[in-house]
Amino acid sequence: VQLQASGGGLVQAGGSLRLSCAASGPMFSSYSMGWFRQAPGKEREFVATINWSGGSTFYADSVKGRFTISRDNAKNTVYLQINSLKPEDTAVYYCAARYGLGLAFEYTYWGQGTLVTVSS
């Protein structure tokens, strides 16, 4: 599966963005999907994961309550809605996929990343 992330940009603190990740290839609904981010000078960190149906999600504590992961299997797309943005959310955001129906924290396929910059 190939992944293409989009939706990043420059936004003021307190603002919102919706990131999208379009997947190509068959059986998108058979993949767990996730979002990660990598801030400048830091290691990549887990943000959120969603199971095959969208019925189960899990978030990093740092984003819980502000970020929402969702998916549209008919459109082969996973989303990350980011609200109440903070300067510390500035990072390259990556989507990822892993074959399997449950939540996942290690992934096989990665997108190219989309940059989110939050100004104070």
Coordinates of C-alpha atoms in Angstrom, one line a residue:
V1 CA 0.0 0.0 0.0
Q2 CA 1.2 3.5 -0.8
L3 CA 0.3 6.5 1.4
Q4 CA 0.1 10.1 0.6
A5 CA -0.3 12.6 3.5
S6 CA -1.6 16.1 3.0
G7 CA -3.2 19.0 4.8
G8 CA -0.3 20.5 6.7
G9 CA 0.5 24.1 6.8
L10 CA 1.2 27.2 8.9
V11 CA -1.5 27.9 11.6
Q12 CA -1.7 30.1 14.6
A13 CA -1.8 28.7 18.1
G14 CA -5.4 27.8 19.0
G15 CA -6.3 27.0 15.4
S16 CA -7.2 23.7 13.7
L17 CA -6.1 21.6 10.8
R18 CA -7.3 18.4 9.3
L19 CA -4.7 16.1 7.9
S20 CA -5.6 13.5 5.3
C21 CA -3.8 10.4 4.2
A22 CA -4.9 8.7 1.0
A23 CA -4.0 5.1 0.5
S24 CA -3.6 3.3 -2.8
G25 CA -3.9 -0.4 -3.2
P26 CA -6.5 -3.0 -2.4
M27 CA -8.1 -3.9 0.8
F28 CA -7.6 -0.6 2.7
S29 CA -10.2 -1.7 5.3
S30 CA -7.8 -4.6 6.2
Y31 CA -5.2 -2.2 7.5
S32 CA -4.8 -0.6 10.8
M33 CA -3.8 3.0 10.4
G34 CA -1.8 5.4 12.5
W35 CA -0.3 8.9 12.7
F36 CA 3.1 9.8 14.0
R37 CA 5.0 13.0 14.2
Q38 CA 8.6 14.2 14.4
A39 CA 9.4 17.5 15.8
P40 CA 12.7 19.3 14.8
G41 CA 15.6 17.6 16.7
K42 CA 13.4 15.0 18.2
E43 CA 12.6 11.4 17.6
R44 CA 9.4 10.3 15.8
E45 CA 6.6 9.7 18.3
F46 CA 3.3 8.0 18.1
V47 CA 0.2 10.2 17.9
A48 CA -2.9 8.0 17.2
T49 CA -4.1 4.7 15.8
I50 CA -7.4 3.4 14.5
N51 CA -8.6 -0.1 13.7
W52 CA -10.0 -1.4 10.5
S53 CA -13.5 -0.2 11.0
G54 CA -12.9 3.0 12.8
G55 CA -14.6 1.7 15.9
S56 CA -11.6 1.6 18.0
T57 CA -9.0 4.4 18.5
F58 CA -6.1 5.1 20.8
Y59 CA -4.2 8.4 21.4
A60 CA -0.9 9.5 22.9
D61 CA -1.6 11.3 26.2
S62 CA -0.1 14.5 24.8
V63 CA -2.8 14.8 22.2
K64 CA -5.8 13.2 23.9
G65 CA -8.8 15.5 23.8
R66 CA -7.4 17.7 21.0
F67 CA -6.7 15.2 18.2
T68 CA -9.2 12.9 16.5
I69 CA -8.3 10.1 14.2
S70 CA -11.0 8.8 11.8
R71 CA -11.2 6.9 8.5
D72 CA -13.4 6.6 5.5
N73 CA -12.9 3.1 4.0
A74 CA -14.9 4.0 0.9
K75 CA -12.4 6.8 0.1
N76 CA -9.3 4.8 1.3
T77 CA -8.5 7.8 3.5
V78 CA -7.6 8.3 7.1
Y79 CA -7.8 11.7 8.8
L80 CA -6.3 13.5 11.8
Q81 CA -8.4 16.4 13.0
I82 CA -6.2 18.6 15.1
N83 CA -7.8 21.3 17.3
S84 CA -6.4 23.8 19.8
L85 CA -3.0 23.7 18.2
K86 CA 0.0 24.5 20.3
P87 CA 3.5 25.6 19.2
E88 CA 4.8 22.2 20.5
D89 CA 2.6 20.4 17.9
T90 CA 4.9 21.7 15.2
A91 CA 6.3 18.7 13.5
V92 CA 6.2 16.6 10.3
Y93 CA 3.2 14.3 10.6
Y94 CA 3.4 10.9 9.1
C95 CA 0.6 8.4 8.4
A96 CA 1.3 4.7 8.5
A97 CA -0.4 1.4 7.7
R98 CA -0.1 -2.1 9.0
Y99 CA -2.0 -5.1 7.7
G100 CA -4.4 -6.3 10.4
L101 CA -7.7 -5.5 12.0
G102 CA -6.9 -4.3 15.4
L103 CA -5.0 -1.2 16.8
A104 CA -1.3 -1.1 15.9
F105 CA 1.7 0.7 17.3
E106 CA 4.3 -0.7 14.9
Y107 CA 3.8 -0.2 11.2
T108 CA 5.0 -1.5 7.9
Y109 CA 4.1 1.2 5.4
W110 CA 4.8 4.9 5.7
G111 CA 3.7 8.1 3.9
Q112 CA 6.0 10.9 3.1
G113 CA 4.9 13.3 5.8
T114 CA 3.2 16.7 5.9
L115 CA 4.6 19.6 7.8
V116 CA 2.5 21.4 10.5
T117 CA 3.9 24.6 11.8
V118 CA 2.2 26.4 14.7
S119 CA 3.0 30.0 15.4
S120 CA 2.6 31.5 18.8

